[in-house]
Structure formats: C-alpha cells, structure tokens
Coordinates of C-alpha atoms and ligand atoms in Angstrom, one line a residue:
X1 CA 260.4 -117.1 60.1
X2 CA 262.7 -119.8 59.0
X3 CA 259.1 -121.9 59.0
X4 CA 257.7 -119.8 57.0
X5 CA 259.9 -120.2 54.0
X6 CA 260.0 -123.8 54.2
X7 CA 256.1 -123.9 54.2
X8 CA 256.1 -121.5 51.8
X9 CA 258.5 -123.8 49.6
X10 CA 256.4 -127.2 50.2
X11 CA 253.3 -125.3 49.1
X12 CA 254.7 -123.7 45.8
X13 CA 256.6 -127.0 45.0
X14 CA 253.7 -128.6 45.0
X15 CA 251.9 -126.4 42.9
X16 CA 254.5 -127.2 40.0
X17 CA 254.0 -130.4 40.8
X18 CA 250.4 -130.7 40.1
X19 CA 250.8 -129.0 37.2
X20 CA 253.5 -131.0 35.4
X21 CA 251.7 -134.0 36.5
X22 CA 248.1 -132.8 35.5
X23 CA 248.2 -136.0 32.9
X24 CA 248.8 -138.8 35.7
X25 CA 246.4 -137.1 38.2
X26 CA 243.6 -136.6 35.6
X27 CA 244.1 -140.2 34.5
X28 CA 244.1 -141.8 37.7
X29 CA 241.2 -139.8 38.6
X30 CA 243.1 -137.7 41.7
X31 CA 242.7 -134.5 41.1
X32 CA 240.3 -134.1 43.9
X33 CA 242.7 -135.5 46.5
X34 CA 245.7 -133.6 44.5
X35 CA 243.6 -129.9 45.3
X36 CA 242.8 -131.5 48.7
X37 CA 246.7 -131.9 49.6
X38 CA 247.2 -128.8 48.1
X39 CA 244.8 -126.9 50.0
X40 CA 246.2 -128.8 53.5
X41 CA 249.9 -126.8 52.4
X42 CA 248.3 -123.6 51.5
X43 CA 246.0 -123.5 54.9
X44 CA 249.9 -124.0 56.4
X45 CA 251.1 -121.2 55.1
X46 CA 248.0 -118.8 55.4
X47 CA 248.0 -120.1 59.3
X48 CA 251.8 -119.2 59.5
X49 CA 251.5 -115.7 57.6
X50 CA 249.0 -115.4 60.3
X51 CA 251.2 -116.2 63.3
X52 CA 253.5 -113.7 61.2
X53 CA 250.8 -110.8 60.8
X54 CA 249.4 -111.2 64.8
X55 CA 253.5 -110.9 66.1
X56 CA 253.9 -107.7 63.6
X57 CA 250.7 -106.5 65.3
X58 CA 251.5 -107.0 68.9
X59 CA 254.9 -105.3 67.6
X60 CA 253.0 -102.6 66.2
X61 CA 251.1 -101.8 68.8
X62 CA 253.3 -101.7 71.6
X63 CA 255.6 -99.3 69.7
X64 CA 252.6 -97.1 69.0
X65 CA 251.5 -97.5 72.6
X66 CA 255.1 -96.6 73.6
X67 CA 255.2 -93.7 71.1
X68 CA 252.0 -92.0 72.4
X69 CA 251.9 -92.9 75.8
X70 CA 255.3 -91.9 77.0
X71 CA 256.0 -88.4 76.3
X72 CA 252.4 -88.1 78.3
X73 CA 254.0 -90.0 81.2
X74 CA 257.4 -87.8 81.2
X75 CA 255.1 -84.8 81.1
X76 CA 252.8 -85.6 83.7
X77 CA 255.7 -87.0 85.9
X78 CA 257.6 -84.0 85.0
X79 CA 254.8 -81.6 86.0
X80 CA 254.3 -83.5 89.1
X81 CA 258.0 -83.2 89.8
X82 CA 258.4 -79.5 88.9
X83 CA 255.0 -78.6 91.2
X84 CA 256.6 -80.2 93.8
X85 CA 259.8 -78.4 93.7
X86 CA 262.5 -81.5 92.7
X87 CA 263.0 -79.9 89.2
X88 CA 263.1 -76.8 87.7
X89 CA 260.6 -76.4 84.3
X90 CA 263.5 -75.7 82.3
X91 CA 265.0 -79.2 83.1
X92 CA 261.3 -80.7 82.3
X93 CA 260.9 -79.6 79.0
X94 CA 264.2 -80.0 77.9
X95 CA 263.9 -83.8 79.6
X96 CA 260.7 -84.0 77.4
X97 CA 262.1 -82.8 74.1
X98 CA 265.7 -85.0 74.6
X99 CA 262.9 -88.2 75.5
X100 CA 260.9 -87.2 72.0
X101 CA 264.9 -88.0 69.9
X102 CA 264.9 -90.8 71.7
X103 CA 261.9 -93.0 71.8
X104 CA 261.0 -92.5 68.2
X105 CA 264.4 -93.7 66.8
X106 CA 263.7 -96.9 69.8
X107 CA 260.7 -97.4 68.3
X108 CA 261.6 -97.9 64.8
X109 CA 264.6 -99.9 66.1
X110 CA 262.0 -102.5 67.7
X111 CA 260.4 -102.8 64.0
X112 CA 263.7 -103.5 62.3
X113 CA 264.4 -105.9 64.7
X114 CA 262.1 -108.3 63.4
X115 CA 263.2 -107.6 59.8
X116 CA 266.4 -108.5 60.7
X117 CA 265.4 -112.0 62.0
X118 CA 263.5 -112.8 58.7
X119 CA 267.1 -111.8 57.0
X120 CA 268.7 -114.4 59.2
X121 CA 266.5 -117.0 57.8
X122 CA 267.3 -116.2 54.4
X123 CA 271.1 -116.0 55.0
X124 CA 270.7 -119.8 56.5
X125 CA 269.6 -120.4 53.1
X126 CA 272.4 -119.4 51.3
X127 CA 274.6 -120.9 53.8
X128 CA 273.0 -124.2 52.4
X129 CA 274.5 -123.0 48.8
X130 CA 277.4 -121.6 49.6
X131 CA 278.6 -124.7 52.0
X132 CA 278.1 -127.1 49.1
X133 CA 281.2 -128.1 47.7
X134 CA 282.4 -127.4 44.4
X135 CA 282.4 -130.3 42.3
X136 CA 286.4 -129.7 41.1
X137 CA 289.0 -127.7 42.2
X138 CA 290.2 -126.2 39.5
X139 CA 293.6 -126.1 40.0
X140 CA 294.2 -129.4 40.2
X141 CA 292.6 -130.3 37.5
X142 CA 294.0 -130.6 33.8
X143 CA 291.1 -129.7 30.7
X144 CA 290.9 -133.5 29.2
X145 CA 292.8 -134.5 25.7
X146 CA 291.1 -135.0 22.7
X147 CA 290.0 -138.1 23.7
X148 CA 289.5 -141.6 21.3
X149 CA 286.9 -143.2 23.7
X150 CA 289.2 -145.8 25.8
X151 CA 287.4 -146.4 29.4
X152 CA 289.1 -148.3 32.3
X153 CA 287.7 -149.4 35.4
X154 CA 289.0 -150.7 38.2
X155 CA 287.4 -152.4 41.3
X156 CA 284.8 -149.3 40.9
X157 CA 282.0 -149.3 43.3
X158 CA 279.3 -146.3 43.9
X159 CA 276.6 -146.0 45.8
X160 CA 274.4 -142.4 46.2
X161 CA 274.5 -141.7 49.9
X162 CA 276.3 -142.5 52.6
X163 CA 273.4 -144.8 54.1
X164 CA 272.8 -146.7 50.6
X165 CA 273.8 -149.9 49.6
X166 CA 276.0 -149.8 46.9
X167 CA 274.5 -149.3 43.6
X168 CA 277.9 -150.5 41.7
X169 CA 279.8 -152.9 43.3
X170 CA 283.1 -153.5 42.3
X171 CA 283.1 -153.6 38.9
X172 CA 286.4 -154.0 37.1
X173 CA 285.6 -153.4 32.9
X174 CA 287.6 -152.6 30.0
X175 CA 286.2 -150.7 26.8
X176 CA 288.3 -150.0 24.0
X177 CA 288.2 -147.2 21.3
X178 CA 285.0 -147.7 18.9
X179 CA 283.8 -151.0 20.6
X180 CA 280.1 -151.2 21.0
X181 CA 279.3 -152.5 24.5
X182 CA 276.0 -153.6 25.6
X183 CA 275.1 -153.7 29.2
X184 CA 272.1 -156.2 30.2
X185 CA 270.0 -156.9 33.1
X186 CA 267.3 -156.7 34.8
X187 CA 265.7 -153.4 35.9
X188 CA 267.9 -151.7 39.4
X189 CA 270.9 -153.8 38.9
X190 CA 272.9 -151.1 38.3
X191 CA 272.7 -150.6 34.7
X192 CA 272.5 -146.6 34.4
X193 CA 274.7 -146.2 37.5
X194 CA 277.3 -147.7 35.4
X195 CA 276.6 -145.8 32.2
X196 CA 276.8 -142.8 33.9
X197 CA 280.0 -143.7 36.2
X198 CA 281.4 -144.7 32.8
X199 CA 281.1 -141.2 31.1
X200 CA 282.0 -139.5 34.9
X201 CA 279.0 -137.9 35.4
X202 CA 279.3 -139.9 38.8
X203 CA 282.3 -140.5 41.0
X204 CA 283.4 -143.4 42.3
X205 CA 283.2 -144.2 45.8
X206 CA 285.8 -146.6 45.7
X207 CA 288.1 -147.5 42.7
X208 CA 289.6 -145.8 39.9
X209 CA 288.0 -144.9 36.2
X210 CA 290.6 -143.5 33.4
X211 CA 289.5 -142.1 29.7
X212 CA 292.6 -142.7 27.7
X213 CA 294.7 -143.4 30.5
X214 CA 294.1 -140.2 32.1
X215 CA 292.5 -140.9 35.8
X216 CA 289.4 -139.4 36.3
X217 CA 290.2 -137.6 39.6
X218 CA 292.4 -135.3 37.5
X219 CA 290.2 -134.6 34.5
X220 CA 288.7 -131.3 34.3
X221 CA 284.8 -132.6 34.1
X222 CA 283.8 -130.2 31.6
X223 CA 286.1 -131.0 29.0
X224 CA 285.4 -134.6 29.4
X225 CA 281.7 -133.7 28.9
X226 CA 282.0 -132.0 26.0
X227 CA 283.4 -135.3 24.3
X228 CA 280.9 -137.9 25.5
X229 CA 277.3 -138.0 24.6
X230 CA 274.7 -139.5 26.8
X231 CA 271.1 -140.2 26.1
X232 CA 269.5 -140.6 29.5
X233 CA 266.0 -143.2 30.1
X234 CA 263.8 -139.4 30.8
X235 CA 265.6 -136.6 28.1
X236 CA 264.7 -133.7 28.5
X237 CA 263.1 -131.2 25.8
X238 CA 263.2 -127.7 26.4
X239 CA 260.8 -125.4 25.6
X240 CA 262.7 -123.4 22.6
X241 CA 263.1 -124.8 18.7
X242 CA 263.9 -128.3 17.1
X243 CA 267.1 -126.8 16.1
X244 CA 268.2 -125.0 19.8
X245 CA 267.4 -128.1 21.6
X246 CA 269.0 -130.4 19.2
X247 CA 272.0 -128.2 19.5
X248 CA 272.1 -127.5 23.2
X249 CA 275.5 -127.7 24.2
X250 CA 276.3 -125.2 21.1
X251 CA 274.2 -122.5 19.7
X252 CA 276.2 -121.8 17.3
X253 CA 276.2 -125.0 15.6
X254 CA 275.5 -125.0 11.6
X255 CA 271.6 -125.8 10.4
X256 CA 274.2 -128.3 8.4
X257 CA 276.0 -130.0 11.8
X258 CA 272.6 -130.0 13.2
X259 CA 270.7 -131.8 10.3
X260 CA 273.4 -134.3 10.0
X261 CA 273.0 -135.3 13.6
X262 CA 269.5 -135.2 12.8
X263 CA 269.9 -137.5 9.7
X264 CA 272.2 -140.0 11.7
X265 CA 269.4 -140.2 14.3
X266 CA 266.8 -141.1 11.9
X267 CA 264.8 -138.4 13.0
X268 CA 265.4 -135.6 10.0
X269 CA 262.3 -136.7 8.4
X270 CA 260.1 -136.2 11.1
X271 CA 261.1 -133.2 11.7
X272 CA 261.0 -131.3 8.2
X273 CA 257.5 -132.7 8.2
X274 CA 256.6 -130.5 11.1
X275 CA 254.5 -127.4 10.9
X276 CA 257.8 -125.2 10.9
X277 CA 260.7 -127.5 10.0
X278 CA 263.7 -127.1 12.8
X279 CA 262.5 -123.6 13.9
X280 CA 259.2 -125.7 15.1
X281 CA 258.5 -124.5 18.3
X282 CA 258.8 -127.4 21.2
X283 CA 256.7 -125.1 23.9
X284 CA 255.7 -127.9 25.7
X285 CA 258.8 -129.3 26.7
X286 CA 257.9 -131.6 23.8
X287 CA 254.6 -132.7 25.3
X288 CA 253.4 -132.8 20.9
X289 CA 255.7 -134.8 20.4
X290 CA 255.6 -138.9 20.5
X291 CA 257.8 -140.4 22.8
X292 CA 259.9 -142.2 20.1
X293 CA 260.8 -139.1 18.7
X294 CA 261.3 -137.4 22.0
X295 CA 264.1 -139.8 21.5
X296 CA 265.8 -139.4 18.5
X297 CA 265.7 -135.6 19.3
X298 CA 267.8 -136.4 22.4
X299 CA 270.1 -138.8 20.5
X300 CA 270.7 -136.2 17.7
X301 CA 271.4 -133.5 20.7
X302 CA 274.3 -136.5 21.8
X303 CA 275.5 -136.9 18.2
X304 CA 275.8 -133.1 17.5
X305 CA 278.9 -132.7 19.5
X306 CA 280.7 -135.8 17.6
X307 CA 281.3 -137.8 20.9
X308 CA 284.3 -140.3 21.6
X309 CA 282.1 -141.9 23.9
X310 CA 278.3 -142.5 23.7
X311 CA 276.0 -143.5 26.1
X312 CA 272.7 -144.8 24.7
X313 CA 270.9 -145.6 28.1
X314 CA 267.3 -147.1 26.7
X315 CA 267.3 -144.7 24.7
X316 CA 265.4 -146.7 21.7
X317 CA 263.2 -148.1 24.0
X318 CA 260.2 -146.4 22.4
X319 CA 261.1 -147.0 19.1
X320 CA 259.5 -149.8 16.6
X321 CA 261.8 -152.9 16.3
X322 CA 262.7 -151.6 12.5
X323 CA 263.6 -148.2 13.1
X324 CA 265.6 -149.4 16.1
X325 CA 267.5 -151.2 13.8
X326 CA 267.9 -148.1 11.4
X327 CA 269.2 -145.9 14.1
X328 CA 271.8 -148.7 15.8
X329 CA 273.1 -149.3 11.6
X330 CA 273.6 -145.5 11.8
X331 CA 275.3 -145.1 14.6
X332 CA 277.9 -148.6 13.7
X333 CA 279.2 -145.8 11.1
X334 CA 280.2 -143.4 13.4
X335 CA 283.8 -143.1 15.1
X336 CA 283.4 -143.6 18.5
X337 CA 282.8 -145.8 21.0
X338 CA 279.0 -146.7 22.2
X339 CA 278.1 -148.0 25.7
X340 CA 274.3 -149.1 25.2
X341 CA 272.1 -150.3 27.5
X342 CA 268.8 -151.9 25.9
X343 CA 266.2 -155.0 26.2
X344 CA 265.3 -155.8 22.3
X345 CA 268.1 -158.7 21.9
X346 CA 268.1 -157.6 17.8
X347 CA 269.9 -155.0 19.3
X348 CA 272.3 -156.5 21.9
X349 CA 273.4 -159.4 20.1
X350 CA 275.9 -157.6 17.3
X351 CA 277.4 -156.0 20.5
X352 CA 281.7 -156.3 20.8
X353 CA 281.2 -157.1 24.2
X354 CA 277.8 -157.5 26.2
X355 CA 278.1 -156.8 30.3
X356 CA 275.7 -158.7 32.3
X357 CA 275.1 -157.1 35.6
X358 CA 272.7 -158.1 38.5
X359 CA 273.0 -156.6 41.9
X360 CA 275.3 -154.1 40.6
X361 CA 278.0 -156.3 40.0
X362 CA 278.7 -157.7 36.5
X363 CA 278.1 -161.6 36.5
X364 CA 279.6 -162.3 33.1
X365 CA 280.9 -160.5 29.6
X366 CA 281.8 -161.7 26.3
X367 CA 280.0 -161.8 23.1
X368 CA 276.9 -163.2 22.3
X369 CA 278.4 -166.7 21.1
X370 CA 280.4 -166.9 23.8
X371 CA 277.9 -166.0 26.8
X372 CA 274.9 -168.2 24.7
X373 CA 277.8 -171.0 25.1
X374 CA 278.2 -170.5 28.9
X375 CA 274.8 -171.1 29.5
X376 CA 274.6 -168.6 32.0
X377 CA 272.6 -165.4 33.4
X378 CA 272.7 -164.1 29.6
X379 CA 271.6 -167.6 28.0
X380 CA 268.9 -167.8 30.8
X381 CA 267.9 -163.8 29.3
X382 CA 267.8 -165.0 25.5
X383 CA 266.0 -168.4 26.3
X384 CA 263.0 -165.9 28.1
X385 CA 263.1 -163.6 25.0
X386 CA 262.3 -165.9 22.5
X387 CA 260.1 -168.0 24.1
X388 CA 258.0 -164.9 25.3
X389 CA 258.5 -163.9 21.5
X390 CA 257.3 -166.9 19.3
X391 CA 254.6 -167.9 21.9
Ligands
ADP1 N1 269.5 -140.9 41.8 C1 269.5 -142.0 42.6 N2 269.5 -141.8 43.9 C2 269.5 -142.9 44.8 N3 269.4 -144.2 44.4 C3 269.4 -144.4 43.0 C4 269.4 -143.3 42.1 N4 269.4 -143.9 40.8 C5 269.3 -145.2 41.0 N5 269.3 -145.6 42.3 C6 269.4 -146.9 42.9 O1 270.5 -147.6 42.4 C7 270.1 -148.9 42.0 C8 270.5 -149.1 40.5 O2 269.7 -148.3 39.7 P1 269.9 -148.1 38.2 O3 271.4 -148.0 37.9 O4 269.0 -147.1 37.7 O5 269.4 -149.5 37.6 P2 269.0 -149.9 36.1 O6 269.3 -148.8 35.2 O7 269.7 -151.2 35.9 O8 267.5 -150.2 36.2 C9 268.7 -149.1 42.3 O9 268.5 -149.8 43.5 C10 268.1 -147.7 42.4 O10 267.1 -147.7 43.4
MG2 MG1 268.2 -147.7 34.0

C-alpha cells in the first residue's frame, strides 16, 4: 500500500516535471526519452494498482465464497445432525439464523481490514510532517527590533547536511549600517550560502550571527524577515498581477508604495508599457517576460517592504551593463544596507567593502584600492576581467 503511494508520487512528480521543463526537453530534443521515462513510472503504478485490484479480488471472493457457502454447510451439517438424532430442529435453525448475524458482519470486517492498512500508510505520511521540527519555538523567541541593518558574524560555518562538507567555513565578517558589501568569487565557493546565512534564512552550524546586536538564535525569524529583502539567482513570479507579485509580502500595499519600488528598480517603465499596466496578468509564472525584467520585478518585490538589509544575490546578472548601473545608482540612495553578490566589476568596484571568498572561506576583504594593492585572489579576478574585456 505504502508502495503504492510512493509510485504513485514518482509518477505524478514527474509529470510536473515534464511539463515545467517542456522548453529544455523540446530544445535538447528529449521529449521522446522524457514520454519513454514517463511511461516506465506510469506502467509501475498501473502494475502495482494491479497487485492492488488482484488482492481486493481474492478478498472479495473468499468473503463471497464464505457468505454463500456457509450457511449451506451449517444447514446441511445441521440436517445431518438433527436426522441423526444429536440435535433437536429447533436448535438447528436457531444455530442457522444466530450463524446468518454473524458471518455477514465477519465478512464485511475482512473488507475493512484492508482499508484500514491503506490508512496506515497514509498516517506514516503524516508522521513524516508532523515529526519535522518547527523551525522556532516561540516562546523563546523575542519578535526582532526595528532593525538599522548591522550584521555580525563570528567563526560562522554551515554546511546543508550532516554528510556535507561545509559550504561556509568559518567565516568571521562585520557589516555596518548602510555599507554596501560586495561578495566575489568564483561559482560554489559559498557565495549565496553566505548571503542567505547573512539575512538568517540559514542557521549556522557552528558560530554565532547578530542583527543589531541581537543574536540570531533569539530572533523571532519572521520579524527579521520582514526587514531584509533578498533577491535570490532563480526569483520566482507567480502566476497573479504585476502589482500582487510585486507586492507579495503585503497586499495591501499602495499602487503608490508599489510604483515607487517599481521606479527605484528601474522597472516602472516596462511595466506601464505592458498590455494592462500593473494589473497585467503574469499567468505564466512570468514565462512573457525577459529575464532581465524577471529581475527587476523581484528586486522591486525586495524594495517594497523598505528593508534594513538587502541581499542582491546576481540579481542583475541579466541586465545590460547600463541599466545595471542605473539600478545599483538607485539603490546607493536608499537607507539601508546592501550585501551584493555580482561578476560585472563596474559594479563591485564602488563597494565599502568587497568579501572574497573561495572554498567557502573568505580569503581577503577591503576595498577595491586596497585588495588591487595586495595583489591577491581579487587582483588576480580584475587582471582576468579586463583582459578578457579589451581583447
Ligand atoms: N540547497 C543546497 N543543498 C545542498 N548543497 C548546496 C545547496 N546550495 C548550495 N550547495 C553547495 O554549497 C556550495 C556553495 O554553493 P553556493 O553558496 O551556491 O555558491 P555560489 O553562490 O558561490 O556559487 C556548493 O558546493 C554547492 O554545491
Ligand atoms: Mg550563487
């Protein structure tokens, strides 16, 4: 029973997955193998409803057998009996009609039975969600301050399961209130693991993290949330308006708050010239849209709530160098602090203080002057840039 959920799940996860993926599959030409795979799950689960629909049968039928068979046997046993002298008819019949209350209520018992072990497969389920640990306890948690964006870490390392190598190793950083931090290096070292460790979607596995001060660990999560902003590398669009996915976290929000976030992420323009303004329709997940202002619509989502803190993890990586540039100038003007991981040096190099990190631990920080002047990791970074520029 328990094998035919799990089947069931493969198969119908897979299903989704074919779908959202249709543009990959078509492109690399594997639809055919894609329906082939499919097929494989969906013959597992026909075979196991099968197994399923033979046992109910069997069940069935011996039950019906039972049903049909045995008040015949009591009565020819009975008869037998009664011509022979060892019971009286009286007894008989009354043996037969007591046997009738019985074996019907035995038969339908049989059929619950198995009913009752498909139940037990779901309940295992649940026990899956209901043995996952909360992610706070509330009452030892305090809802967080109104925050103005300071971020300590100490020795911090993280990795994502017990069996992985950490992802973070270590790391011991300092942000203060409005700075603009830039965090380089190359692809896996550790760059969004930080971000997000930094705004405490993550944890810690070892070392402490304080906003303000205020350790982590007693922090209520959402009200930390709700004052950081973070622009992840794959945003997601849902499928409602411009204006309810810009303002997401608040529906209520005022067309006014939500065209100034708008405005600030260089992306008001682009939207008033769609077909119907902010009440455009995304119902594609935002499919119609181009990925660079995929983008902005997630930054504006981040800037709507005013954040102390914002993350921008590549998250003008699809933008042209220029309007890059536009949206960074913006966001200089705003109050709060900005943690942002990027590639284009134009963007890097005004930073307060650019993080290096490789391996997930940082190698160096400073400015751009002074890390150009070590002659380090970052120099080595700037030295490929250019060259790969002007050549
Ligand atoms: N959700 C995740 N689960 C498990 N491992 C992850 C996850 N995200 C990242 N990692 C691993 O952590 C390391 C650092 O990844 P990441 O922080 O995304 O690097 P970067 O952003 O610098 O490219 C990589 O080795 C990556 O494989
Ligand atoms: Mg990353």
């Amino acid at each position: 029973m328990a094998q035919n959920l799990s089947v069931q799940a493969r198969s119908e996860s897979y299903q989704v997955e074919m779908l959202a993926g249709m543009e990959s599959l078509k492109a690399m030409g594997s639809e055919q193998r894609a329906v082939e795979h499919w097929s494989g799950l969906f013959v597992d689960t026909l075979n196991i409803a099968l197994d399923r629909g033979r046992l109910a049968a069997w069940v069935e039928s011996l039950t019906g057998t039972l049903r049909l068979a045995s008040p015949l046997i009591i009565l020819v046993v009975g008869a037998l009996l009664v011509l022979g002298g060892t019971l009286t008819l009286g007894t008989m019949l009354a043996m037969s009609a007591l046997a009738a209350g019985f074996l019907t209520p035995l038969g339908n018992l049989v059929a619950t039975a198995s009913q009752f072990q498909l139940l037990g497969s779901y309940l295992e389920r649940l026990d899956d969600v209901f043995d996952t640990e909360a992610e706070q306890e509330r009452a030892r948690v305090r809802p967080a301050p109104k925050l103005a964006g300071q971020i300590e870490l100490e020795q911090v390392s993280f990795r994502y399961g017990p069996v992985a190598t950490d992802a973070v190793k270590d790391v011991t950083l300092r942000v203060q209130p409005g700075q603009f931090v830039a965090l380089v290096g190359r692809s896996g070292s550790g760059k969004s693991t930080l971000a997000s460790l930094l705004v405490g979607l993550y944890r810690p596995t070892q070392g402490r993290i304080a906003f303000d001060g205020g350790d982590l660990r007693g922090l209520e999560v959402r009200s930390l949330r709700s004052q950081v902003g973070i622009v992840t590398q794959r945003p997601y669009l849902f499928g409602a308006c411009v204006r309810a996915n810009i303002a997401l976290a608040d529906p209520t929000l005022s067309l006014d708050a939500v065209e100034g976030a708008a405005r600030t992420a260089q992306v008001h323009e682009d939207i008033v010239a769609m077909p119907m303004g902010y009440e455009t329709l995304l119902s594609d997940g935002g499919a119609s849209l181009s990925g660079g202002q995929r983008q902005r619509l997630a930054l504006a989502r981040a800037l709507v709530r005013k954040p102390a803190v914002l993350v921008l993890d590549e998250a003008t990586s699809a933008l042209d160098a220029i309007t890059e540039q536009q949206v960074q100038a913006a966001l200089s003007q705003l109050q709060c602090t900005r943690v942002v991981i990027a590639h284009r040096l134009s963007t890097v190099r005004s930073a307060d203080l650019i993080v290096v990190m490789d391996e997930g631990r940082v190698v160096e920080q400073g400015t751009h002057e002074a890390l150009l002047h070590r002659g380090g990791y970052y120099a080595h970074l700037v030295a490929a840039q250019l060259a790969s520029t002007t050549s």
